[in-house]
Amino acid sequence: MKKFVFLFLTIWCVSLSFAQQYASFKSGELWKDDNGIHINAHGGGVLLHKKTYYWFGEHKVEGRIGNSAQVGVHCYSSTDLYNWKDAGIVLQVSEDVSSDIAKGCILERPKVIYNKKTKKFVMWFHLEPKGKGYGGALVGIAQADKVTGPFHFIRSTRATPKSWPVNVLELHKKAVLEQYKEERSNLGHEEHPDSVNTLGRDFEKGQHSRDMTLFVDDDGKAYHICSSESNSVIHIAELTDDYLDYTGKYVRAFVGRKMEAPAIFKRDGLYYFMGSGCTGWRPNAARSAVAPSIWGPWTELGNPCVDEGKETTYQSQSTYILPVAGKKDAYIYMGDRWCPDNAIDGRYIWLPVEFKDNRFIIHWHDEWDLSFFDKYQ
Ligand code: DGJ
C-alpha cells in the first residue's frame, strides 16, 4: 500500500512540474488549467478581487447534452491572466427536480460582481427551467461569502416586473393585441417589437431576460444588461444597493436590432457596448456602440472586428470585455467559439481591444501577450 501511495505521489509531482506554463494567448487552441485540463468556463466573465482574477463560466459536459447545465458554474483563478488554477464548481445545479436550477436546466452566461457594502459576491445568470426550452427567459441570482463560493441560489425572476422603462412610449401601455397575448419565444423577422408590444404584454410578470451581463460603474452602482422582448431589444436595468434586485429604473436600447451576447465596458467616461446578432450557436458579425451615459443615447459603431473572419467575429460570440488591472487602455475581448455538438470542446477567443477614430476595433492575432498594451503606458 505504502509503495502504491509513494508511486502515486511521485507521478502526481512529476506531472505537476510538467504542467504547461503559458506566457501568451492563442485564441481557439486548447487552454489548459493547472491540472492540464481544458478550461471549462464558457459564456463567462472575470472578476478582479484582491489582485487575483476569477473567471466564472458555464461548466459544459461532452456531447449535445452539455448545452444544458449538468454540473453548474466553474471558477478559475489567475494572477497573470495566462495561467489558471481550478477553483472548482462554485454553484452546483440541484438534484431536486423541483428546484429552479435542477440538473438539466439551461444556465448560461454567469457573471459575478462584488458588493462592497454587503461584502458579498453576487452572481446573475440566464436561467431556463428544465425542459422548457428558451421560453422562460429568466435570470437566476445567487450569492456567496467567498469569491470561490459556494454560491447559494436565491431566486429566479423575469426582469424588472411591474416597471415601465424610462423611455416608455404610450403605445406600450395600451392593451396587447389578442394574437400576441400568448407567450411566444421569438419574434418573426417581419415583426417590430413595438408592433407586437411584448413590453406591455410582459409588464406584470416581468420582461424577458436571455443573454445577459452585469456591469459595475465607478460609483458602485450595478446594472443588468439583457436581451429582452423576444431578443429584439436590449434592456439596461439598475440594481438595488445589495445587487440582489432591480430598482425598477431601466431603459430600452437598440430597439428592433435583435442583439444577444451583451458586454459593456467604460473608458475615459464613455460607455462601450459589444454584442452579436441572433443566430443561435452559429457565429455572426459583432455589433458595437458608444454612449455618454449608461442610459444612452447609444450610437452604433458597426462591427468592431476588422480582419479576415470579421463576419463571424473570428468564429466567436462576445461574453465579456475585461479591463486589465493597472494598465491604461488595456481591455481584452473575451468570446466563445461554441461547439454545440460537443459542448465541452468550446474554445476561447481572447483578443486585445484597440481604440481608433472614436470607436473600438478588434484585430485577429494568432498569438499575443499583454506587452501588446505597453505602447499605451
Ligand atoms: C446564443 C447565445 O448567445 C448563447 O448563450 C446560447 O443561448 C445560444 N444562443 C443558444 O442557441
CSV table of C-alpha atoms in Angstrom, one decimal, residues 166-371:
chain,number,residue,atom,x,y,z
A,166,VAL,CA,-37.5,55.4,-18.6
A,167,ASN,CA,-38.1,55.7,-22.4
A,168,VAL,CA,-41.5,54.0,-22.4
A,169,LEU,CA,-43.9,55.0,-25.2
A,170,GLU,CA,-47.6,55.5,-24.7
A,171,LEU,CA,-48.3,52.6,-27.2
A,172,HIS,CA,-46.6,50.2,-24.8
A,173,LYS,CA,-49.2,50.9,-22.1
A,174,LYS,CA,-52.1,50.1,-24.4
A,175,ALA,CA,-53.7,46.7,-24.4
A,176,VAL,CA,-51.8,44.0,-26.2
A,177,LEU,CA,-53.4,42.7,-29.4
A,178,GLU,CA,-55.2,39.4,-29.0
A,179,GLN,CA,-52.8,37.4,-31.2
A,180,TYR,CA,-49.8,38.4,-29.1
A,181,LYS,CA,-51.3,37.6,-25.7
A,182,GLU,CA,-49.8,34.2,-25.5
A,183,GLU,CA,-46.1,33.6,-24.8
A,184,ARG,CA,-44.0,33.3,-28.0
A,185,SER,CA,-40.3,32.9,-27.6
A,186,ASN,CA,-39.2,34.6,-30.8
A,187,LEU,CA,-40.5,37.4,-33.0
A,188,GLY,CA,-40.7,36.7,-36.7
A,189,HIS,CA,-38.3,38.7,-38.7
A,190,GLU,CA,-41.0,40.9,-40.1
A,191,GLU,CA,-42.3,41.9,-36.7
A,192,HIS,CA,-41.1,45.0,-34.9
A,193,PRO,CA,-41.2,44.7,-31.1
A,194,ASP,CA,-43.3,47.8,-30.7
A,195,SER,CA,-46.0,46.5,-33.0
A,196,VAL,CA,-46.1,43.2,-31.1
A,197,ASN,CA,-45.8,45.1,-27.8
A,198,THR,CA,-44.2,42.3,-25.8
A,199,LEU,CA,-43.2,45.1,-23.4
A,200,GLY,CA,-46.8,45.7,-22.5
A,201,ARG,CA,-47.6,42.0,-22.5
A,202,ASP,CA,-44.9,41.2,-20.0
A,203,PHE,CA,-45.4,44.2,-17.7
A,204,GLU,CA,-46.9,42.3,-14.8
A,205,LYS,CA,-44.8,39.2,-14.7
A,206,GLY,CA,-41.6,40.9,-15.9
A,207,GLN,CA,-39.6,41.3,-19.1
A,208,HIS,CA,-37.7,38.6,-20.9
A,209,SER,CA,-34.1,38.2,-19.9
A,210,ARG,CA,-32.0,35.9,-22.1
A,211,ASP,CA,-28.3,36.6,-22.9
A,212,MET,CA,-27.1,38.9,-20.2
A,213,THR,CA,-24.2,40.5,-18.4
A,214,LEU,CA,-23.6,42.7,-15.3
A,215,PHE,CA,-21.7,46.0,-15.2
A,216,VAL,CA,-20.5,47.9,-12.1
A,217,ASP,CA,-19.8,51.6,-12.6
A,218,ASP,CA,-17.2,53.6,-10.8
A,219,ASP,CA,-19.8,54.9,-8.3
A,220,GLY,CA,-20.6,51.3,-7.2
A,221,LYS,CA,-23.9,51.2,-9.0
A,222,ALA,CA,-24.5,47.9,-10.8
A,223,TYR,CA,-26.6,47.2,-13.9
A,224,HIS,CA,-28.1,44.2,-15.5
A,225,ILE,CA,-28.0,44.2,-19.3
A,226,CYS,CA,-30.0,41.7,-21.1
A,227,SER,CA,-31.6,40.6,-24.4
A,228,SER,CA,-35.3,41.2,-23.9
A,229,GLU,CA,-38.6,41.4,-25.7
A,230,SER,CA,-38.0,38.2,-27.6
A,231,ASN,CA,-34.4,39.1,-28.2
A,232,SER,CA,-35.4,42.2,-30.1
A,233,VAL,CA,-34.4,44.9,-27.6
A,234,ILE,CA,-31.5,45.3,-25.1
A,235,HIS,CA,-32.7,46.3,-21.6
A,236,ILE,CA,-30.3,48.1,-19.2
A,237,ALA,CA,-31.6,48.0,-15.6
A,238,GLU,CA,-30.2,49.5,-12.4
A,239,LEU,CA,-29.8,47.1,-9.5
A,240,THR,CA,-30.5,47.8,-5.8
A,241,ASP,CA,-27.6,48.6,-3.5
A,242,ASP,CA,-27.3,45.0,-2.5
A,243,TYR,CA,-27.2,43.9,-6.2
A,244,LEU,CA,-29.9,41.3,-5.5
A,245,ASP,CA,-32.9,43.1,-7.2
A,246,TYR,CA,-33.9,45.7,-9.7
A,247,THR,CA,-34.6,49.3,-8.6
A,248,GLY,CA,-37.2,49.5,-11.4
A,249,LYS,CA,-35.3,52.0,-13.4
A,250,TYR,CA,-34.4,50.7,-16.8
A,251,VAL,CA,-34.0,51.7,-20.4
A,252,ARG,CA,-34.7,50.1,-23.8
A,253,ALA,CA,-31.8,50.3,-26.2
A,254,PHE,CA,-31.2,49.2,-29.8
A,255,VAL,CA,-34.9,48.7,-30.3
A,256,GLY,CA,-35.6,46.1,-33.0
A,257,ARG,CA,-31.9,45.4,-33.6
A,258,LYS,CA,-32.1,41.8,-32.3
A,259,MET,CA,-28.9,41.6,-30.3
A,260,GLU,CA,-27.5,39.0,-28.0
A,261,ALA,CA,-24.2,38.4,-26.1
A,262,PRO,CA,-24.0,41.8,-24.5
A,263,ALA,CA,-20.8,43.1,-23.0
A,264,ILE,CA,-20.1,46.6,-21.5
A,265,PHE,CA,-17.0,48.4,-20.5
A,266,LYS,CA,-16.1,52.0,-19.7
A,267,ARG,CA,-13.1,54.1,-20.9
A,268,ASP,CA,-12.5,57.8,-20.3
A,269,GLY,CA,-16.0,58.4,-19.2
A,270,LEU,CA,-17.6,56.8,-22.2
A,271,TYR,CA,-19.6,53.5,-22.1
A,272,TYR,CA,-19.0,51.0,-24.8
A,273,PHE,CA,-21.2,48.1,-25.8
A,274,MET,CA,-20.5,44.9,-27.8
A,275,GLY,CA,-23.0,42.3,-28.8
A,276,SER,CA,-23.9,40.0,-31.6
A,277,GLY,CA,-26.9,39.2,-33.9
A,278,CYS,CA,-29.2,36.3,-33.1
A,279,THR,CA,-28.1,33.1,-34.9
A,280,GLY,CA,-28.2,30.5,-32.1
A,281,TRP,CA,-24.8,28.8,-31.6
A,282,ARG,CA,-23.6,29.9,-35.1
A,283,PRO,CA,-21.4,33.0,-35.0
A,284,ASN,CA,-22.3,36.2,-36.8
A,285,ALA,CA,-20.9,39.7,-37.2
A,286,ALA,CA,-20.5,41.6,-33.9
A,287,ARG,CA,-22.1,45.0,-33.2
A,288,SER,CA,-20.6,47.8,-31.1
A,289,ALA,CA,-21.9,51.1,-29.7
A,290,VAL,CA,-20.9,54.0,-27.5
A,291,ALA,CA,-22.8,56.3,-25.1
A,292,PRO,CA,-22.0,59.2,-22.8
A,293,SER,CA,-24.1,57.6,-20.0
A,294,ILE,CA,-25.2,54.0,-19.3
A,295,TRP,CA,-28.8,55.3,-20.0
A,296,GLY,CA,-27.8,56.3,-23.5
A,297,PRO,CA,-28.2,57.7,-26.1
A,298,TRP,CA,-26.4,54.7,-27.6
A,299,THR,CA,-24.8,55.3,-31.0
A,300,GLU,CA,-24.0,52.2,-33.0
A,301,LEU,CA,-20.4,52.0,-34.3
A,302,GLY,CA,-20.6,48.9,-36.5
A,303,ASN,CA,-18.7,45.7,-36.5
A,304,PRO,CA,-15.6,46.2,-34.3
A,305,CYS,CA,-13.8,43.3,-36.0
A,306,VAL,CA,-11.7,44.4,-38.9
A,307,ASP,CA,-9.6,41.4,-40.2
A,308,GLU,CA,-10.5,38.4,-42.3
A,309,GLY,CA,-13.1,36.5,-40.3
A,310,LYS,CA,-14.8,39.6,-39.2
A,311,GLU,CA,-18.2,38.4,-40.5
A,312,THR,CA,-18.2,35.7,-37.8
A,313,THR,CA,-16.4,37.7,-35.1
A,314,TYR,CA,-13.4,35.3,-35.8
A,315,GLN,CA,-15.8,32.4,-35.2
A,316,SER,CA,-16.9,33.6,-31.8
A,317,GLN,CA,-19.5,35.4,-29.8
A,318,SER,CA,-18.9,38.1,-27.2
A,319,THR,CA,-19.2,37.2,-23.5
A,320,TYR,CA,-17.2,39.9,-21.6
A,321,ILE,CA,-14.7,42.7,-22.1
A,322,LEU,CA,-12.1,42.6,-19.4
A,323,PRO,CA,-10.1,45.7,-18.3
A,324,VAL,CA,-6.5,44.7,-17.4
A,325,ALA,CA,-5.7,45.9,-14.0
A,326,GLY,CA,-3.1,48.7,-13.7
A,327,LYS,CA,-2.7,49.2,-17.5
A,328,LYS,CA,-4.1,52.2,-19.3
A,329,ASP,CA,-6.3,51.4,-22.3
A,330,ALA,CA,-5.9,47.7,-21.9
A,331,TYR,CA,-9.1,45.7,-22.5
A,332,ILE,CA,-9.5,42.1,-23.6
A,333,TYR,CA,-12.3,40.9,-25.8
A,334,MET,CA,-13.5,37.5,-24.4
A,335,GLY,CA,-15.5,35.5,-26.8
A,336,ASP,CA,-16.8,31.9,-27.1
A,337,ARG,CA,-16.3,29.7,-30.0
A,338,TRP,CA,-19.2,27.4,-29.3
A,339,CYS,CA,-19.1,23.7,-30.1
A,340,PRO,CA,-22.8,22.7,-29.7
A,341,ASP,CA,-22.2,19.1,-30.8
A,342,ASN,CA,-19.6,18.5,-28.1
A,343,ALA,CA,-20.2,21.4,-25.8
A,344,ILE,CA,-17.2,20.8,-23.6
A,345,ASP,CA,-14.9,21.4,-26.5
A,346,GLY,CA,-15.9,25.1,-26.9
A,347,ARG,CA,-12.8,27.3,-27.3
A,348,TYR,CA,-12.0,30.8,-26.0
A,349,ILE,CA,-11.2,33.7,-28.2
A,350,TRP,CA,-9.3,36.4,-26.3
A,351,LEU,CA,-8.1,39.4,-28.3
A,352,PRO,CA,-6.9,42.9,-27.5
A,353,VAL,CA,-9.3,45.8,-27.9
A,354,GLU,CA,-7.9,48.9,-29.6
A,355,PHE,CA,-9.3,52.4,-30.0
A,356,LYS,CA,-9.3,54.2,-33.3
A,357,ASP,CA,-11.3,57.2,-34.6
A,358,ASN,CA,-13.7,57.3,-31.6
A,359,ARG,CA,-14.6,53.6,-31.8
A,360,PHE,CA,-13.0,50.4,-30.7
A,361,ILE,CA,-11.7,47.7,-33.0
A,362,ILE,CA,-10.5,44.2,-32.7
A,363,HIS,CA,-7.8,42.6,-34.8
A,364,TRP,CA,-7.1,38.9,-35.1
A,365,HIS,CA,-3.9,37.7,-33.5
A,366,ASP,CA,-2.7,34.1,-33.8
A,367,GLU,CA,-0.7,34.7,-30.6
A,368,TRP,CA,-0.3,37.8,-28.4
A,369,ASP,CA,0.6,38.8,-24.9
A,370,LEU,CA,0.0,41.6,-22.5
A,371,SER,CA,3.1,43.6,-23.7
